[in-house]
Coordinates of C-alpha atoms and ligand atoms in Angstrom, one line a residue:
M1 CA -6.5 4.1 -8.4
K2 CA -8.1 6.6 -6.1
V3 CA -8.0 5.4 -2.5
L4 CA -9.9 6.7 0.5
V5 CA -8.5 5.9 4.0
V6 CA -11.0 6.3 6.8
G7 CA -9.5 7.4 10.1
G8 CA -7.2 10.0 11.6
G9 CA -4.5 8.4 13.7
G10 CA -1.0 7.0 13.2
R11 CA -2.3 3.8 11.9
C12 CA -4.0 5.7 9.0
H13 CA -0.8 7.7 8.3
A14 CA 1.1 4.4 8.1
I15 CA -1.6 2.9 5.8
A16 CA -1.4 6.0 3.6
D17 CA 2.4 5.8 3.5
A18 CA 2.2 2.1 2.4
L19 CA -0.3 3.1 -0.3
R20 CA 2.0 5.8 -1.5
R21 CA 4.6 3.1 -2.2
S22 CA 2.3 1.4 -4.7
P23 CA 2.7 2.3 -8.4
K24 CA -1.1 1.6 -8.8
V25 CA -2.1 4.5 -6.6
E26 CA -2.7 7.8 -8.2
K27 CA -4.5 9.7 -5.4
I28 CA -5.0 9.2 -1.7
Y29 CA -7.7 10.8 0.5
V30 CA -7.8 10.5 4.3
A31 CA -10.9 11.3 6.3
P32 CA -10.5 13.1 8.6
G33 CA -6.7 12.6 8.7
N34 CA -4.2 14.8 10.5
A35 CA -1.3 17.2 9.8
G36 CA 0.9 14.2 8.8
T37 CA -1.5 12.6 6.4
A38 CA -1.9 16.0 4.8
E39 CA 1.7 15.7 3.6
V40 CA 1.1 12.4 1.7
A41 CA -2.6 12.7 0.9
E42 CA -5.5 15.0 0.7
N43 CA -7.5 15.3 4.0
V44 CA -11.2 15.3 3.9
P45 CA -13.1 16.9 6.8
L46 CA -15.5 14.0 7.5
K47 CA -15.7 12.1 10.7
D48 CA -14.8 8.4 10.5
T49 CA -18.3 7.4 11.7
D50 CA -20.1 9.7 9.2
V51 CA -21.0 6.8 6.9
Q52 CA -23.4 8.7 4.7
G53 CA -21.0 11.6 4.3
L54 CA -18.2 9.2 3.4
L55 CA -20.4 7.2 1.0
A56 CA -21.4 10.4 -0.8
F57 CA -17.8 11.5 -1.0
A58 CA -16.6 8.2 -2.4
Q59 CA -19.3 8.3 -5.0
K60 CA -18.7 11.8 -6.0
K61 CA -14.9 11.3 -6.3
D62 CA -15.2 7.9 -8.0
I63 CA -13.1 6.3 -5.3
D64 CA -11.8 2.8 -6.4
L65 CA -11.0 1.4 -3.0
T66 CA -11.8 2.5 0.6
V67 CA -9.7 1.2 3.5
V68 CA -11.1 1.5 7.1
G69 CA -8.9 2.1 10.1
P70 CA -11.0 2.5 13.3
E71 CA -13.4 0.1 14.8
A72 CA -16.1 2.8 15.4
A73 CA -16.5 3.1 11.6
L74 CA -16.9 -0.7 11.3
Q75 CA -19.4 -0.8 14.0
A76 CA -21.3 2.1 12.3
G77 CA -21.7 -0.3 9.3
I78 CA -19.5 1.5 6.8
V79 CA -18.6 -1.7 5.0
D80 CA -22.2 -2.9 4.7
E81 CA -23.3 0.5 3.4
F82 CA -20.5 0.8 0.9
R83 CA -21.0 -2.7 -0.4
S84 CA -24.7 -2.3 -0.8
H85 CA -23.9 0.6 -3.1
G86 CA -21.4 -1.4 -5.1
L87 CA -18.3 0.3 -3.7
R88 CA -15.1 -1.6 -3.0
I89 CA -14.1 -1.4 0.6
F90 CA -11.5 -3.2 2.8
G91 CA -12.8 -4.1 6.2
P92 CA -15.4 -6.5 7.9
T93 CA -19.1 -6.0 8.0
A94 CA -20.6 -4.7 11.2
A95 CA -21.8 -8.3 12.0
A96 CA -18.3 -9.7 11.5
A97 CA -16.7 -6.9 13.4
R98 CA -18.6 -8.2 16.5
I99 CA -15.5 -10.3 17.0
E100 CA -14.1 -7.0 18.4
T101 CA -17.2 -5.0 19.4
S102 CA -18.8 -7.8 21.4
K103 CA -16.6 -9.6 23.9
E104 CA -19.4 -12.2 24.5
F105 CA -19.7 -12.9 20.8
A106 CA -15.9 -13.5 20.6
K107 CA -15.8 -15.6 23.7
E108 CA -18.8 -17.8 22.6
L109 CA -17.1 -18.3 19.2
M110 CA -13.9 -19.4 20.8
M111 CA -15.6 -21.8 23.1
R112 CA -17.7 -23.3 20.3
Y113 CA -14.7 -23.9 18.0
D114 CA -12.2 -24.8 20.7
I115 CA -9.9 -21.8 20.2
P116 CA -7.7 -21.4 23.2
T117 CA -8.7 -18.6 25.6
A118 CA -9.4 -18.0 29.3
A119 CA -12.5 -19.6 30.9
Y120 CA -15.3 -17.0 31.4
R121 CA -19.0 -16.3 32.2
P122 CA -21.2 -13.4 31.0
F123 CA -23.4 -11.5 33.5
D124 CA -25.9 -8.7 33.5
D125 CA -26.8 -9.0 37.1
Y126 CA -24.4 -7.3 39.6
R127 CA -25.1 -9.8 42.5
E128 CA -24.6 -12.9 40.3
A129 CA -21.4 -11.5 38.8
L130 CA -20.0 -10.7 42.3
D131 CA -20.9 -14.2 43.6
Y132 CA -19.1 -15.8 40.6
V133 CA -16.0 -13.7 41.3
A134 CA -16.1 -14.8 44.9
S135 CA -16.2 -18.4 43.8
R136 CA -13.0 -18.1 41.6
P137 CA -9.4 -17.4 42.5
L138 CA -8.4 -13.8 42.4
P139 CA -7.4 -11.7 40.5
A140 CA -10.5 -11.6 38.3
V141 CA -10.7 -10.0 34.9
L142 CA -13.8 -8.0 34.4
K143 CA -14.6 -6.8 30.9
Y144 CA -17.4 -4.5 29.9
D145 CA -19.0 -6.0 26.8
G146 CA -18.8 -3.2 24.2
L147 CA -16.5 -0.5 23.0
A148 CA -15.2 1.4 26.0
A149 CA -12.2 3.1 24.4
G150 CA -9.8 0.6 26.0
K151 CA -11.1 1.4 29.5
G152 CA -13.6 -1.4 29.9
V153 CA -11.2 -4.0 31.3
V154 CA -10.4 -4.2 35.1
I155 CA -8.1 -6.7 36.7
A156 CA -9.5 -6.9 40.2
R157 CA -7.0 -8.1 42.8
S158 CA -9.4 -7.9 45.7
M159 CA -13.1 -8.3 46.3
E160 CA -13.4 -4.6 47.0
E161 CA -11.9 -3.8 43.6
A162 CA -14.2 -6.3 41.9
E163 CA -17.2 -4.7 43.7
A164 CA -16.3 -1.2 42.6
A165 CA -15.7 -2.2 39.0
L166 CA -18.9 -4.2 38.7
R167 CA -20.8 -1.4 40.3
D168 CA -19.4 1.0 37.6
M169 CA -20.2 -1.4 34.8
L170 CA -23.5 -2.9 35.8
L171 CA -25.2 -0.6 38.3
D172 CA -24.0 2.8 37.3
D173 CA -23.8 2.1 33.5
K174 CA -20.6 4.1 33.4
F175 CA -19.9 2.9 29.8
G176 CA -23.5 2.5 28.8
H177 CA -26.0 -0.2 29.5
G178 CA -24.4 -3.6 28.9
R179 CA -23.2 -6.9 30.1
V180 CA -19.9 -7.9 31.7
I181 CA -17.6 -10.9 31.0
V182 CA -15.8 -12.3 34.0
E183 CA -12.8 -14.3 33.0
D184 CA -9.9 -16.1 34.6
Y185 CA -6.7 -14.3 34.9
L186 CA -3.9 -15.4 32.6
E187 CA -0.2 -14.6 32.9
G188 CA 2.5 -14.2 30.4
P189 CA 3.9 -11.9 27.7
E190 CA 1.4 -10.5 25.2
F191 CA 1.9 -10.0 21.5
S192 CA -0.1 -9.0 18.5
F193 CA -0.7 -11.2 15.4
M194 CA -2.4 -9.4 12.6
C195 CA -3.5 -11.3 9.5
F196 CA -5.2 -10.2 6.2
V197 CA -8.3 -12.4 6.1
S198 CA -10.6 -13.0 3.2
G199 CA -13.1 -15.7 4.3
S200 CA -11.0 -18.7 5.1
D201 CA -7.9 -17.4 3.3
V202 CA -5.4 -16.0 5.9
W203 CA -2.2 -14.1 5.1
P204 CA -0.2 -13.5 8.2
M205 CA 1.8 -10.4 9.0
P206 CA 4.9 -10.4 11.1
L207 CA 4.4 -10.4 14.9
A208 CA 4.6 -7.2 16.9
Q209 CA 4.3 -6.2 20.5
D210 CA 2.6 -3.1 21.9
H211 CA 3.5 -1.4 25.2
K212 CA 0.3 -0.4 26.9
R213 CA 1.6 1.2 30.1
A214 CA 2.5 4.9 30.1
Y215 CA 6.0 4.7 31.7
D216 CA 9.2 2.8 31.4
G217 CA 9.3 -0.6 33.0
D218 CA 5.6 -1.2 32.2
R219 CA 4.6 1.1 35.0
G220 CA 1.8 3.7 35.2
P221 CA -1.7 3.8 33.8
N222 CA -2.9 1.9 30.7
T223 CA -2.8 3.8 27.4
G224 CA -3.8 3.2 23.8
G225 CA -0.2 2.1 23.3
M226 CA 3.2 3.9 23.9
G227 CA 5.2 2.1 21.3
A228 CA 5.7 -1.2 19.5
Y229 CA 8.3 -3.4 17.8
S230 CA 8.5 -6.2 15.2
P231 CA 9.4 -9.1 15.0
V232 CA 8.9 -10.7 18.4
P233 CA 11.9 -12.9 19.3
F234 CA 10.3 -14.6 22.3
I235 CA 7.8 -16.4 20.1
S236 CA 9.4 -19.4 18.3
E237 CA 8.5 -20.4 14.8
D238 CA 6.6 -23.4 16.2
E239 CA 4.6 -21.1 18.5
R240 CA 3.8 -18.7 15.6
R241 CA 2.7 -21.7 13.5
F242 CA 0.5 -22.9 16.3
A243 CA -1.1 -19.5 16.6
L244 CA -1.6 -19.2 12.9
D245 CA -3.2 -22.7 12.5
N246 CA -5.1 -23.1 15.8
I247 CA -6.1 -19.5 16.4
M248 CA -6.1 -17.2 13.4
K249 CA -7.0 -19.7 10.6
K250 CA -9.4 -21.6 12.9
T251 CA -11.2 -18.3 13.8
A252 CA -11.4 -17.3 10.1
A253 CA -12.9 -20.7 9.3
A254 CA -15.3 -20.4 12.3
M255 CA -16.6 -17.1 11.0
V256 CA -17.3 -18.6 7.6
L257 CA -19.2 -21.5 9.3
E258 CA -21.2 -18.9 11.3
G259 CA -22.2 -17.3 8.1
L260 CA -20.2 -14.2 8.9
P261 CA -17.1 -14.5 6.7
F262 CA -14.5 -12.0 7.8
T263 CA -12.8 -9.7 5.4
G264 CA -10.1 -7.3 6.4
V265 CA -7.5 -7.4 9.2
L266 CA -8.1 -9.9 12.0
Y267 CA -5.9 -8.9 14.9
G268 CA -5.2 -11.5 17.6
G269 CA -4.2 -10.1 20.9
L270 CA -2.4 -13.2 22.2
M271 CA -0.6 -14.2 25.3
K272 CA 2.1 -16.8 25.7
T273 CA 1.0 -18.6 28.9
R274 CA 2.5 -21.6 30.7
D275 CA -0.3 -23.7 29.0
G276 CA 0.4 -22.4 25.6
I277 CA -0.7 -19.5 23.5
K278 CA -4.2 -18.1 24.2
V279 CA -6.4 -15.3 23.0
I280 CA -6.9 -12.3 25.1
E281 CA -9.0 -10.4 22.6
F282 CA -9.6 -10.1 18.9
N283 CA -9.8 -6.8 17.0
A284 CA -11.4 -6.4 13.6
R285 CA -8.9 -4.0 12.2
F286 CA -5.2 -2.9 12.1
G287 CA -3.7 -2.4 15.6
D288 CA -2.4 1.0 16.6
P289 CA 0.6 1.4 17.1
E290 CA 1.5 -2.1 15.7
T291 CA 0.6 -1.1 12.2
E292 CA 3.2 1.7 12.3
V293 CA 6.0 -0.9 12.8
V294 CA 4.6 -3.8 10.7
L295 CA 3.6 -2.1 7.4
P296 CA 7.0 -0.6 6.9
R297 CA 8.3 -4.2 6.7
L298 CA 5.9 -5.0 3.9
K299 CA 7.6 -5.5 0.5
S300 CA 4.5 -6.6 -1.5
D301 CA 2.2 -4.1 -3.0
I302 CA -0.5 -3.3 -0.3
V303 CA -3.0 -2.4 -3.0
E304 CA -3.0 -5.9 -4.3
I305 CA -3.7 -7.2 -0.9
F306 CA -6.5 -4.7 -0.1
S307 CA -8.0 -5.4 -3.5
A308 CA -7.9 -9.1 -3.3
V309 CA -9.5 -9.1 0.1
A310 CA -12.2 -6.5 -0.9
D311 CA -13.0 -8.5 -4.0
G312 CA -12.9 -11.9 -2.2
W313 CA -10.1 -13.2 -4.4
E314 CA -7.0 -15.4 -3.6
L315 CA -3.8 -13.5 -3.5
E316 CA -1.7 -14.0 -6.6
H317 CA 1.6 -13.9 -4.9
P318 CA 2.6 -14.8 -1.3
L319 CA 3.3 -11.8 0.8
E320 CA 6.9 -10.6 1.1
W321 CA 8.4 -8.9 4.1
H322 CA 11.7 -7.2 4.8
D323 CA 14.0 -9.0 7.2
F324 CA 14.8 -5.9 9.2
S325 CA 13.5 -5.1 12.7
T326 CA 11.4 -2.0 13.5
V327 CA 10.9 -0.1 16.7
G328 CA 8.3 2.7 17.1
V329 CA 8.3 5.1 20.0
V330 CA 5.1 7.2 20.7
L331 CA 5.4 10.8 21.7
A332 CA 2.4 11.6 24.0
S333 CA 1.1 14.8 25.5
K334 CA 2.2 15.3 29.1
G335 CA -0.7 14.2 31.3
Y336 CA -1.9 11.5 28.8
P337 CA -3.8 9.2 29.4
G338 CA -5.4 11.7 31.8
S339 CA -6.2 15.2 30.8
Y340 CA -3.6 17.2 28.7
A341 CA -3.2 20.5 27.0
K342 CA -3.3 20.9 23.2
G343 CA -1.7 23.3 20.8
A344 CA 2.0 23.0 21.8
V345 CA 4.3 23.6 18.8
I346 CA 6.4 20.6 17.7
E347 CA 9.7 21.1 15.9
G348 CA 12.3 18.8 14.5
L349 CA 9.9 16.2 13.0
D350 CA 11.6 16.7 9.6
E351 CA 15.1 16.1 11.0
V352 CA 14.2 12.5 12.1
D353 CA 16.0 9.8 10.1
G354 CA 13.1 7.3 10.1
A355 CA 9.4 7.3 9.7
V356 CA 7.3 9.8 11.6
Y357 CA 3.6 9.0 11.7
H358 CA 1.3 11.6 13.1
M359 CA -1.3 10.4 15.6
G360 CA -2.9 13.5 17.0
T361 CA -1.5 16.7 15.3
A362 CA -2.9 19.7 13.6
S363 CA -1.3 22.5 11.6
K364 CA -1.7 26.0 12.8
E365 CA -0.2 29.0 11.0
G366 CA 2.2 26.8 9.1
R367 CA 3.4 25.0 12.2
I368 CA 2.6 21.5 13.5
V369 CA 1.0 21.5 17.0
T370 CA -0.2 18.8 19.4
A371 CA -3.9 18.0 19.0
G372 CA -4.3 14.7 20.9
G373 CA -3.1 12.4 23.7
R374 CA -0.9 10.4 21.5
V375 CA 0.7 12.9 19.2
A376 CA 3.2 11.1 16.9
I377 CA 5.2 7.9 16.6
V378 CA 8.9 7.8 15.5
G379 CA 9.8 4.6 13.8
C380 CA 13.2 3.2 12.9
A381 CA 14.4 0.1 11.1
A382 CA 17.7 -1.7 11.5
P383 CA 19.1 -5.2 11.0
T384 CA 18.5 -6.1 14.7
L385 CA 16.0 -5.0 17.3
G386 CA 18.8 -3.7 19.5
E387 CA 20.1 -1.4 16.8
A388 CA 16.5 -0.3 15.9
L389 CA 15.9 0.6 19.5
E390 CA 19.1 2.5 19.8
K391 CA 18.5 4.4 16.6
C392 CA 14.9 5.2 17.6
N393 CA 15.9 6.6 21.0
R394 CA 18.4 8.8 19.3
E395 CA 16.0 10.0 16.6
V396 CA 13.2 10.7 18.9
G397 CA 15.5 13.1 20.7
K398 CA 15.4 15.3 17.6
V399 CA 11.8 16.1 18.2
R400 CA 11.4 19.3 20.2
C401 CA 8.2 20.2 22.1
G402 CA 7.6 21.5 25.6
N403 CA 4.6 19.2 26.2
L404 CA 5.6 15.7 25.1
Y405 CA 6.9 12.6 26.9
H406 CA 7.9 9.1 25.7
R407 CA 9.1 5.8 26.9
T408 CA 12.8 4.9 26.4
D409 CA 12.5 1.1 26.8
I410 CA 10.3 0.1 23.8
G411 CA 11.5 -3.3 22.7
R412 CA 14.1 -3.6 25.5
K413 CA 12.4 -6.7 27.0
A414 CA 12.9 -8.5 23.7
I415 CA 16.7 -7.9 23.6
K416 CA 18.9 -10.4 25.3
Ligands
LIG1 P1 -8.6 -6.5 26.2 O1 -9.3 -5.2 26.0 O2 -9.5 -7.7 26.3 O3 -7.4 -6.7 25.3 O4 -7.9 -6.4 27.6 C1 -7.0 -5.3 27.9 C2 -5.8 -5.8 28.6 O5 -6.2 -6.4 29.8 C3 -5.0 -6.9 27.9 O6 -4.1 -6.4 26.9 C4 -4.3 -7.6 29.0 O7 -3.2 -7.0 29.4 C5 -5.3 -7.5 30.1 N1 -6.1 -8.8 30.1 C6 -7.3 -9.0 29.5 N2 -7.8 -10.2 29.7 C7 -6.9 -10.8 30.6 C8 -6.8 -12.1 31.2 N3 -7.8 -13.0 31.0 N4 -5.8 -12.3 32.0 C9 -4.8 -11.4 32.2 N5 -4.8 -10.2 31.7 C10 -5.9 -9.9 30.8
LIG2 N1 -2.6 -1.9 20.1 C1 -3.8 -2.3 20.5 C2 -5.0 -2.0 19.6 O1 -4.8 -1.6 18.5 O2 -6.1 -2.3 20.0

C-alpha cells in the first residue's frame, strides 16, 4: 500500500514509524513532514490545510490510504473532500471534528447525553459573561470557542483576570470573532485517553499523560506539551473501564445518534476529580506528544486499524499492546513557548538508544537544524516507568545543541 500522512510534527513522525513496521506498507509520503520523516518516508511540500493540493497528489500517486494528523486539516474538510472523490482516509469529517473545533458543540453533546464534565454556560456578550463569572465561585475557566492554538483557555483567579481575558476574547476579538464558554473549575490530575473509533465501535489505546507546563515541577507557561508517558498508574482498571464505557463509548454512540458518526481517533482529555472522572476536552485526532509514547506500544498492525476505520469495518482481531512503559521528553527551543531563534545545529540524534521523533526540524547543508518551538522528542521504553524515565533522561543528554532545553521530571509524578 501507498500511504500518505498529513502533518509535520512529532505525531506524524510517530505515525510514519508505526506504518513502517507494517508489512503491508510499500511507500509512505508525509506532507509536509520534517527532517525526521524524510528518513522514513518521502516528504511532500504541501501544507496540511492545502486540501485541493493534497487531493490532487493522492490521486496522481494512487495513494491507497491517507492518515490525517492535525486538527486544522480536519477543520478544512480534508476527510469530506477525499471521501467525496472516493479516496480512503482516516479521520473524522469536518462536522464530526466539531467535537474538538467547537467547545460549545462538545459541551452541548456532553450535557445532552449525560457525559461527565464541568457545568458551563456559553456567552457572546461581554457584560453577561462577566456577570455570570461574578455569580460563581472563583477561579473561573474561560474558553474561547474555536481553534486558538492552545491559547484560548484562561483560568481566572480574580475578577480582574476574568475581565481582562473576556475583553480579549469578546471585545477585542484577539482570536477572531467568537463565543466564550465559562465553566466551573475542576481539580485533579489529567490524563489522555485516545481511542480508535469507527461509528459506535471503540478500540481503546493505553492511557498516557502529557506535561503542558514548560519547566520542571509543572511550573512556567503552558506549552503544546513538553513530554508524556504511558501507562498511567494513578488510574485504576475500574476507573479506566468507567472512562471507556461512560465517556468514550458513550460519546461515540452519541455522535452516531446525532447523525455525525465519528471515524478516526477520539481523544479524551480527562481529569480524575474528587467526584470521579470528567471530560476537560475532546480532540478529534491523535494527541501530541501522547502519540509518540503510545504508538510504540502497539503490537498490532496499524494499517489494519486505519483501514478498518476508514472503511467502516469491525476490526478482525483485538488490539495488542506491549507491556512495557514509555517516557518521551521533548527538546524545545530556548524561549519557547515565547519567541525563539531557529537554525541551531543539532548533533547526537543518531547516538540515542531509543526513538527520536522530530517535531520542528529542517535539514540544512546535510545537518539537522532547529525549525520550530518544539524540536524533537526522545522516547525510551523499559519494563517500568521508573526505568524508562531514567533511561530517557540519560539518552536525552546525548543530544547536543546550543539552543534547546527540556524537562527532567517527565513521568516522575507517576512513580512512587
Ligand atoms: P482545554 O483546551 O479545554 O483542554 O484546556 C486547556 C487546559 O486548561 C486543560 O488541559 C486544563 O489543564 C485546563 N482546564 C480546562 N478546563 C478546566 C476546568 N474546567 N477546570 C480546571 N482546569 C481546566
Ligand atoms: N497533548 C495535547 C493535544 O494533543 O492536544
